[in-house]
PDB file of C-alpha atoms in Angstrom:
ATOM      1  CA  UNK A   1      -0.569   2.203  18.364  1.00  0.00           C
ATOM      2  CA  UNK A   2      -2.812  -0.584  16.958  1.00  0.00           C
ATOM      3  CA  UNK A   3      -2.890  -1.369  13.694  1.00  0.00           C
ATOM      4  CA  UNK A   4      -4.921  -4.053  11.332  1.00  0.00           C
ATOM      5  CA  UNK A   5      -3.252  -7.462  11.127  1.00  0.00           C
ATOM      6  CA  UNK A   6      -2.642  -9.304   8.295  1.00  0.00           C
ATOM      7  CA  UNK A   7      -0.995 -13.249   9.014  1.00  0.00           C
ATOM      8  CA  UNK A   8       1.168 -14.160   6.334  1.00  0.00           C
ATOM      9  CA  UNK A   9       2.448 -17.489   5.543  1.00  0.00           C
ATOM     10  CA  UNK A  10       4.512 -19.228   3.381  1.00  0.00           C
ATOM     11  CA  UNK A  11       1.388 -20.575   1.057  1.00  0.00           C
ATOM     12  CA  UNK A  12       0.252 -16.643   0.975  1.00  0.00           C
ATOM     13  CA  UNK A  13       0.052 -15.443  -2.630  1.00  0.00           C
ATOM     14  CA  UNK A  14       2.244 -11.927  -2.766  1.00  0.00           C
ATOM     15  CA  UNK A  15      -0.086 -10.298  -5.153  1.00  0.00           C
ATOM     16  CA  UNK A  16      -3.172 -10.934  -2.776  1.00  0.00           C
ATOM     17  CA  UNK A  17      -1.772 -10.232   0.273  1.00  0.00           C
ATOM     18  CA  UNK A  18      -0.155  -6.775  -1.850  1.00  0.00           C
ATOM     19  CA  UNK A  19      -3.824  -5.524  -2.466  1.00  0.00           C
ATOM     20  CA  UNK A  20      -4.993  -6.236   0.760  1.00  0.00           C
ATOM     21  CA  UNK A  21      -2.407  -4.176   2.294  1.00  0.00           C
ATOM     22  CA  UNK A  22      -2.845  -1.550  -0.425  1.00  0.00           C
ATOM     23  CA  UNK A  23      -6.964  -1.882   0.593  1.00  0.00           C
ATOM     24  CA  UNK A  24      -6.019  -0.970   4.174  1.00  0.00           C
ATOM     25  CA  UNK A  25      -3.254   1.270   3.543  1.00  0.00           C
ATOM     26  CA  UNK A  26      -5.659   3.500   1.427  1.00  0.00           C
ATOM     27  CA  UNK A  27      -8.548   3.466   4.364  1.00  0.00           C
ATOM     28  CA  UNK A  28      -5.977   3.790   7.469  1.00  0.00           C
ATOM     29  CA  UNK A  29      -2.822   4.435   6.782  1.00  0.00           C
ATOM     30  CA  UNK A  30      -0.562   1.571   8.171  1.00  0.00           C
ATOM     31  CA  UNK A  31      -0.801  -2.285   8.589  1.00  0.00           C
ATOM     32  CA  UNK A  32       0.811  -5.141  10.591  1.00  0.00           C
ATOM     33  CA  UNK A  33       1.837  -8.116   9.161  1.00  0.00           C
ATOM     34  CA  UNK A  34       2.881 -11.191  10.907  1.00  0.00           C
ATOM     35  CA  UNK A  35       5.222 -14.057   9.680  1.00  0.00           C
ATOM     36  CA  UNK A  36       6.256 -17.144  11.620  1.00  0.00           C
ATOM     37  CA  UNK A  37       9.186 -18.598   9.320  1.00  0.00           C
ATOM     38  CA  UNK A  38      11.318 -17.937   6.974  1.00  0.00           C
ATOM     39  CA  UNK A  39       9.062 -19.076   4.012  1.00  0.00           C
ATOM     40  CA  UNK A  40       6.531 -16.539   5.334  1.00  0.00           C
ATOM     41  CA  UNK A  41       8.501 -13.474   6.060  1.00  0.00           C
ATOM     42  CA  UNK A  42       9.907 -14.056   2.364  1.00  0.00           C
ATOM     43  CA  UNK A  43       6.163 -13.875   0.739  1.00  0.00           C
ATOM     44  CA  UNK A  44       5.267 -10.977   3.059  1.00  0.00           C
ATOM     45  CA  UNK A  45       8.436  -9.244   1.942  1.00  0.00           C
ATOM     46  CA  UNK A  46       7.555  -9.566  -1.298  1.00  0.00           C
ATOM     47  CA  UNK A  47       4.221  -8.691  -0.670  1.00  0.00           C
ATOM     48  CA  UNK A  48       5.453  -5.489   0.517  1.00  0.00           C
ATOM     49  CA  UNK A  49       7.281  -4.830  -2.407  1.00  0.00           C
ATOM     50  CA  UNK A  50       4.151  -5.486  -4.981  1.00  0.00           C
ATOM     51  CA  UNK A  51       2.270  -3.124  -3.163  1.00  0.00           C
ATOM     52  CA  UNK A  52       4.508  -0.611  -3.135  1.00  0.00           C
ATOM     53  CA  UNK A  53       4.324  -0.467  -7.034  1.00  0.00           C
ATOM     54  CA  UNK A  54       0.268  -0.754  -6.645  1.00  0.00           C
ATOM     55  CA  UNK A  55       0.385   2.700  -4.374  1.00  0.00           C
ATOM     56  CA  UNK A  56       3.216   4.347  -6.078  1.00  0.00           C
ATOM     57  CA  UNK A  57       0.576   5.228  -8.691  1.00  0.00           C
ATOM     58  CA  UNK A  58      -1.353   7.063  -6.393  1.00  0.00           C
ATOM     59  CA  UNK A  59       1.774   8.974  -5.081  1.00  0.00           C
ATOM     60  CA  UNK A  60       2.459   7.083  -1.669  1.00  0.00           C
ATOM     61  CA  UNK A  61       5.530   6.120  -0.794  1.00  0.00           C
ATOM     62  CA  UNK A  62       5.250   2.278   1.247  1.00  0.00           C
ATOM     63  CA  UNK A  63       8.083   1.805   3.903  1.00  0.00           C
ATOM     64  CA  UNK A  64       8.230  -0.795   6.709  1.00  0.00           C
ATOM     65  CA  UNK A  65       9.757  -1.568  10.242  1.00  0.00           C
ATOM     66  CA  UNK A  66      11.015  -5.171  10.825  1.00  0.00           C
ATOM     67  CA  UNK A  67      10.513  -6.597  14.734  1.00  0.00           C
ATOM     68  CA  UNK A  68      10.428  -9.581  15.982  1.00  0.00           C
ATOM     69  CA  UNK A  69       7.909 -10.846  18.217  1.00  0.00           C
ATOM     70  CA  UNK A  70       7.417 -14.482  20.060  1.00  0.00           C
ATOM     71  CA  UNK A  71       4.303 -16.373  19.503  1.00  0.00           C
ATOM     72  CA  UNK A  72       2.757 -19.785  20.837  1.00  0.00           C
ATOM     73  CA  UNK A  73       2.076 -22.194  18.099  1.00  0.00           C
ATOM     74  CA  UNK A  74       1.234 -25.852  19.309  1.00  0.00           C
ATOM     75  CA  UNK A  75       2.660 -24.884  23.061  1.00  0.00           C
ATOM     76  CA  UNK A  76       5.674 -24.033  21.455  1.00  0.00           C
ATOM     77  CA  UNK A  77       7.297 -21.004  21.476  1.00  0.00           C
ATOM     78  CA  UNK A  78       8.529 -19.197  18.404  1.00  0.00           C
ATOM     79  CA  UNK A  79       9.986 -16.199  17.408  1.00  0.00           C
ATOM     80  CA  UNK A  80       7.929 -14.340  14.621  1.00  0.00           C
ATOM     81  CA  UNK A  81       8.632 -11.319  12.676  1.00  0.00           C
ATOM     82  CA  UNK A  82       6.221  -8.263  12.276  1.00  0.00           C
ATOM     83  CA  UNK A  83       6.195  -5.722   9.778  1.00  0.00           C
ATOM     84  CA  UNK A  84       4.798  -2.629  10.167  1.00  0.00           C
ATOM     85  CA  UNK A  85       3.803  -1.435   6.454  1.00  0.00           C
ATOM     86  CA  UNK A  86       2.716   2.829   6.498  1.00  0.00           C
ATOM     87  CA  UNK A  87       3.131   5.521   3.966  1.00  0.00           C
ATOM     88  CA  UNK A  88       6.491   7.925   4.281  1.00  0.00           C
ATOM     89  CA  UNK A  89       5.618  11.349   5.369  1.00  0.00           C
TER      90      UNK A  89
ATOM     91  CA  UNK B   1      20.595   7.232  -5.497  1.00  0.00           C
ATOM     92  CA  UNK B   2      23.949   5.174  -4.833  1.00  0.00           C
ATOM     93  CA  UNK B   3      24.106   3.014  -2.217  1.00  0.00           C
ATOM     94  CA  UNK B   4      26.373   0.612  -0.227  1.00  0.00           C
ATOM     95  CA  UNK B   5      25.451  -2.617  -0.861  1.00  0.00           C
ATOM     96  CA  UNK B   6      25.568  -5.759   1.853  1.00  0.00           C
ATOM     97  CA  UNK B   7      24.849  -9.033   0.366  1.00  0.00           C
ATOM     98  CA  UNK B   8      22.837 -10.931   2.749  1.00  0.00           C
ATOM     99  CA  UNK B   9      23.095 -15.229   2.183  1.00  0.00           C
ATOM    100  CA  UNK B  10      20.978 -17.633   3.530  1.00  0.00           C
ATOM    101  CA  UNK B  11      24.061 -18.460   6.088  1.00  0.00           C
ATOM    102  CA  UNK B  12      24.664 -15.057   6.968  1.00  0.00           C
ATOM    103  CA  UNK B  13      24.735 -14.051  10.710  1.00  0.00           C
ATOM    104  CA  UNK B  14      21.859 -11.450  11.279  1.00  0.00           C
ATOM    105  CA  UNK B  15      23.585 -10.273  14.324  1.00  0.00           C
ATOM    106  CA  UNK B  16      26.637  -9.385  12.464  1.00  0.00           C
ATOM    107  CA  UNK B  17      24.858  -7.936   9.553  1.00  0.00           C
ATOM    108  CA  UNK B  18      22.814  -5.897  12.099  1.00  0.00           C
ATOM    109  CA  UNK B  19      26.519  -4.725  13.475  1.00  0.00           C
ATOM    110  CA  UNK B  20      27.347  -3.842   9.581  1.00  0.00           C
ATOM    111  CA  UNK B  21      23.956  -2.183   8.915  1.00  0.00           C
ATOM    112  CA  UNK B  22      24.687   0.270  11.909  1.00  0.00           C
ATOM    113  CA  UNK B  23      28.008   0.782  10.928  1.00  0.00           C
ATOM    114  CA  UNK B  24      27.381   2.087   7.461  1.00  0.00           C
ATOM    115  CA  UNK B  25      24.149   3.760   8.819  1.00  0.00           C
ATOM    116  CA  UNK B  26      25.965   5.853  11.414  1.00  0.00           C
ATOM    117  CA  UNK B  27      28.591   6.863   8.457  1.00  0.00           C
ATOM    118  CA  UNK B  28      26.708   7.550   5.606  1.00  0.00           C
ATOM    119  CA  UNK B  29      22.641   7.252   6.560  1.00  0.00           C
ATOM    120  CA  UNK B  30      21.228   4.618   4.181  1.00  0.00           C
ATOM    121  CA  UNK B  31      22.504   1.141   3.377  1.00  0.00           C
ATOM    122  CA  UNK B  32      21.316  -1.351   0.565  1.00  0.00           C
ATOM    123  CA  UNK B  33      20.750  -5.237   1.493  1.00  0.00           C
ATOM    124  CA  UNK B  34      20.488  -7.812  -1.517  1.00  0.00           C
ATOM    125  CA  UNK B  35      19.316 -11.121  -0.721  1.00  0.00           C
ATOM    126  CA  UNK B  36      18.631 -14.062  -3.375  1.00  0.00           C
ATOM    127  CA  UNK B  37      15.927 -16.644  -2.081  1.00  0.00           C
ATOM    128  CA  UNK B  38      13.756 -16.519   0.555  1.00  0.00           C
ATOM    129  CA  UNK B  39      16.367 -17.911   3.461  1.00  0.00           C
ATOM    130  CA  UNK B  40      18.211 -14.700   2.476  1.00  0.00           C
ATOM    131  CA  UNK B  41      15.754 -12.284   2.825  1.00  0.00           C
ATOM    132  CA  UNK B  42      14.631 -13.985   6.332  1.00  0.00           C
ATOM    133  CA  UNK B  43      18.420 -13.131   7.480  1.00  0.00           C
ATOM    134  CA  UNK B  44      18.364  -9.747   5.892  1.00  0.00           C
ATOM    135  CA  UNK B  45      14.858  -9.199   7.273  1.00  0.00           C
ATOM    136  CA  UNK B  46      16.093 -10.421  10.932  1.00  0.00           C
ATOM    137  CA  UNK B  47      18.976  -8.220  11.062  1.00  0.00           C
ATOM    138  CA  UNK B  48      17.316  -4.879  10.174  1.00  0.00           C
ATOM    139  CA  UNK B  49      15.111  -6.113  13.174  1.00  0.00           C
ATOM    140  CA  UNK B  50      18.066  -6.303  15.169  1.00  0.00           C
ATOM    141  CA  UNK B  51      19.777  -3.340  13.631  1.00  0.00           C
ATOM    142  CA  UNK B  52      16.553  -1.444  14.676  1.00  0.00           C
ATOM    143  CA  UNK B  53      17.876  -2.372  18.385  1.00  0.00           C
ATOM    144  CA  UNK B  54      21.230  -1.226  18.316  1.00  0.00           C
ATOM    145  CA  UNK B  55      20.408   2.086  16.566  1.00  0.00           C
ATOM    146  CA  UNK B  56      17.355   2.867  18.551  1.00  0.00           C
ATOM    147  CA  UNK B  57      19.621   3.471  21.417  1.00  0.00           C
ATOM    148  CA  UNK B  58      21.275   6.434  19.368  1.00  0.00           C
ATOM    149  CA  UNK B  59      17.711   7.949  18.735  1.00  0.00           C
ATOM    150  CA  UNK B  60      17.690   6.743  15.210  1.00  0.00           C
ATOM    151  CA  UNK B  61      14.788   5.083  13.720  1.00  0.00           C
ATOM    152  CA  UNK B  62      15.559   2.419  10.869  1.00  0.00           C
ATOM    153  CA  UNK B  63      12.960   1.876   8.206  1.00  0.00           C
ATOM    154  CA  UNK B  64      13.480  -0.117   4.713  1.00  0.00           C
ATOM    155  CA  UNK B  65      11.394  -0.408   1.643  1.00  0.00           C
ATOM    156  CA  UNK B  66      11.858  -3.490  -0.258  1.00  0.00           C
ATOM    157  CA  UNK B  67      12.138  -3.544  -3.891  1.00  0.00           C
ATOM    158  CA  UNK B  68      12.790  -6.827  -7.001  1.00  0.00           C
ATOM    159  CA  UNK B  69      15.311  -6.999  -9.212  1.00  0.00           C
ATOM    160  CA  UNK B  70      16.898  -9.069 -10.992  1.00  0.00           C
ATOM    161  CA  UNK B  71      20.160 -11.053 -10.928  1.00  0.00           C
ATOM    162  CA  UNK B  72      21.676 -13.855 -13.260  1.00  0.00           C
ATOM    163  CA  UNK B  73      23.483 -16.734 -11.005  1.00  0.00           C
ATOM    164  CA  UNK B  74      25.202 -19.282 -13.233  1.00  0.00           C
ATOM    165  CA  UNK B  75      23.233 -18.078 -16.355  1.00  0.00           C
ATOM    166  CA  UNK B  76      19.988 -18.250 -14.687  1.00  0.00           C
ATOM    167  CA  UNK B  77      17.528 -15.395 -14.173  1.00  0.00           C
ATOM    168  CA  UNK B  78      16.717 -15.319 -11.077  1.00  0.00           C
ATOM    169  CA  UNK B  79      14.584 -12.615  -8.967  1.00  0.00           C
ATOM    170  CA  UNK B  80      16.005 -11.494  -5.764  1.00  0.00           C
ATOM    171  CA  UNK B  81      15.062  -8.847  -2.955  1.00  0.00           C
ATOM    172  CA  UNK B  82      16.682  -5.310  -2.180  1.00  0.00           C
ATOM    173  CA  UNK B  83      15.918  -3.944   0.917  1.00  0.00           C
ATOM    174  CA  UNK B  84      16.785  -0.282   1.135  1.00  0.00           C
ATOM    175  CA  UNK B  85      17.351   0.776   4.898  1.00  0.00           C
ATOM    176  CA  UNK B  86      17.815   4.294   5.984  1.00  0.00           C
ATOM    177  CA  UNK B  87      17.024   6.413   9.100  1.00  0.00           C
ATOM    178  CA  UNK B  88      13.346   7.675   9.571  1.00  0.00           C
ATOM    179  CA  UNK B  89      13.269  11.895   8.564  1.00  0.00           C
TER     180      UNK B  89
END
């Protein structure tokens, strides 16, 4: 399945990146969102959590799946989390 | 809803806590993670990730939904992460 990426990093602000999930949560369902370090998988964490209290007005339920997936940043390889945000069925 | 709680440091192994995830998982379905500051919640983030592994091979599909609250550390307020992980219905 494909879903709508949003890159997180460490200098991401939780609230914004919590409506923009919300925003595509609302119009498809589920979103991706990448973090390369620990400083960015924290803010998209919390990110996670803010917009669950944004959509638990409208009844939805936010959970997520952790992976971990390797990306190339300045020919380097690193290994990168991915969260895949949806609404509980 | 009670549940067991795993306290997840910044020094914490995430292949071990993925072991200890599973193992309370496969006993009682649901398992809570705390982690205070953002190295924390990378290593409690990393091993659901590699939780996800180990139980996948038993046909069980881990989500978590990540919530705030609050803890005091040497009489400081401080906000921290809980990570709520249970098996996909």
């Amino acid at each position: 399945m494909e879903y709508e990426v949003l890159k997180v990093s460490s200098k991401s602000v939780p609230t914004s990146v919590a409506g923009a999930i919300a925003n595509v949560i609302q119009k498809q369902g589920s979103v991706e969102l990448q973090a390369v370090g620990a400083g960015a998988t924290n803010q998209a964490v919390k990110s996670v959590a803010i917009a669950r209290t944004y959509l638990s007005e409208t009844g939805m339920d936010l959970i997520c799946t952790p992976e971990f997936f390797n990306v190339t940043i300045d020919d380097e390889d690193r290994s990168a989390i991915k969260l895949i945000v949806e609404v509980r069925k």
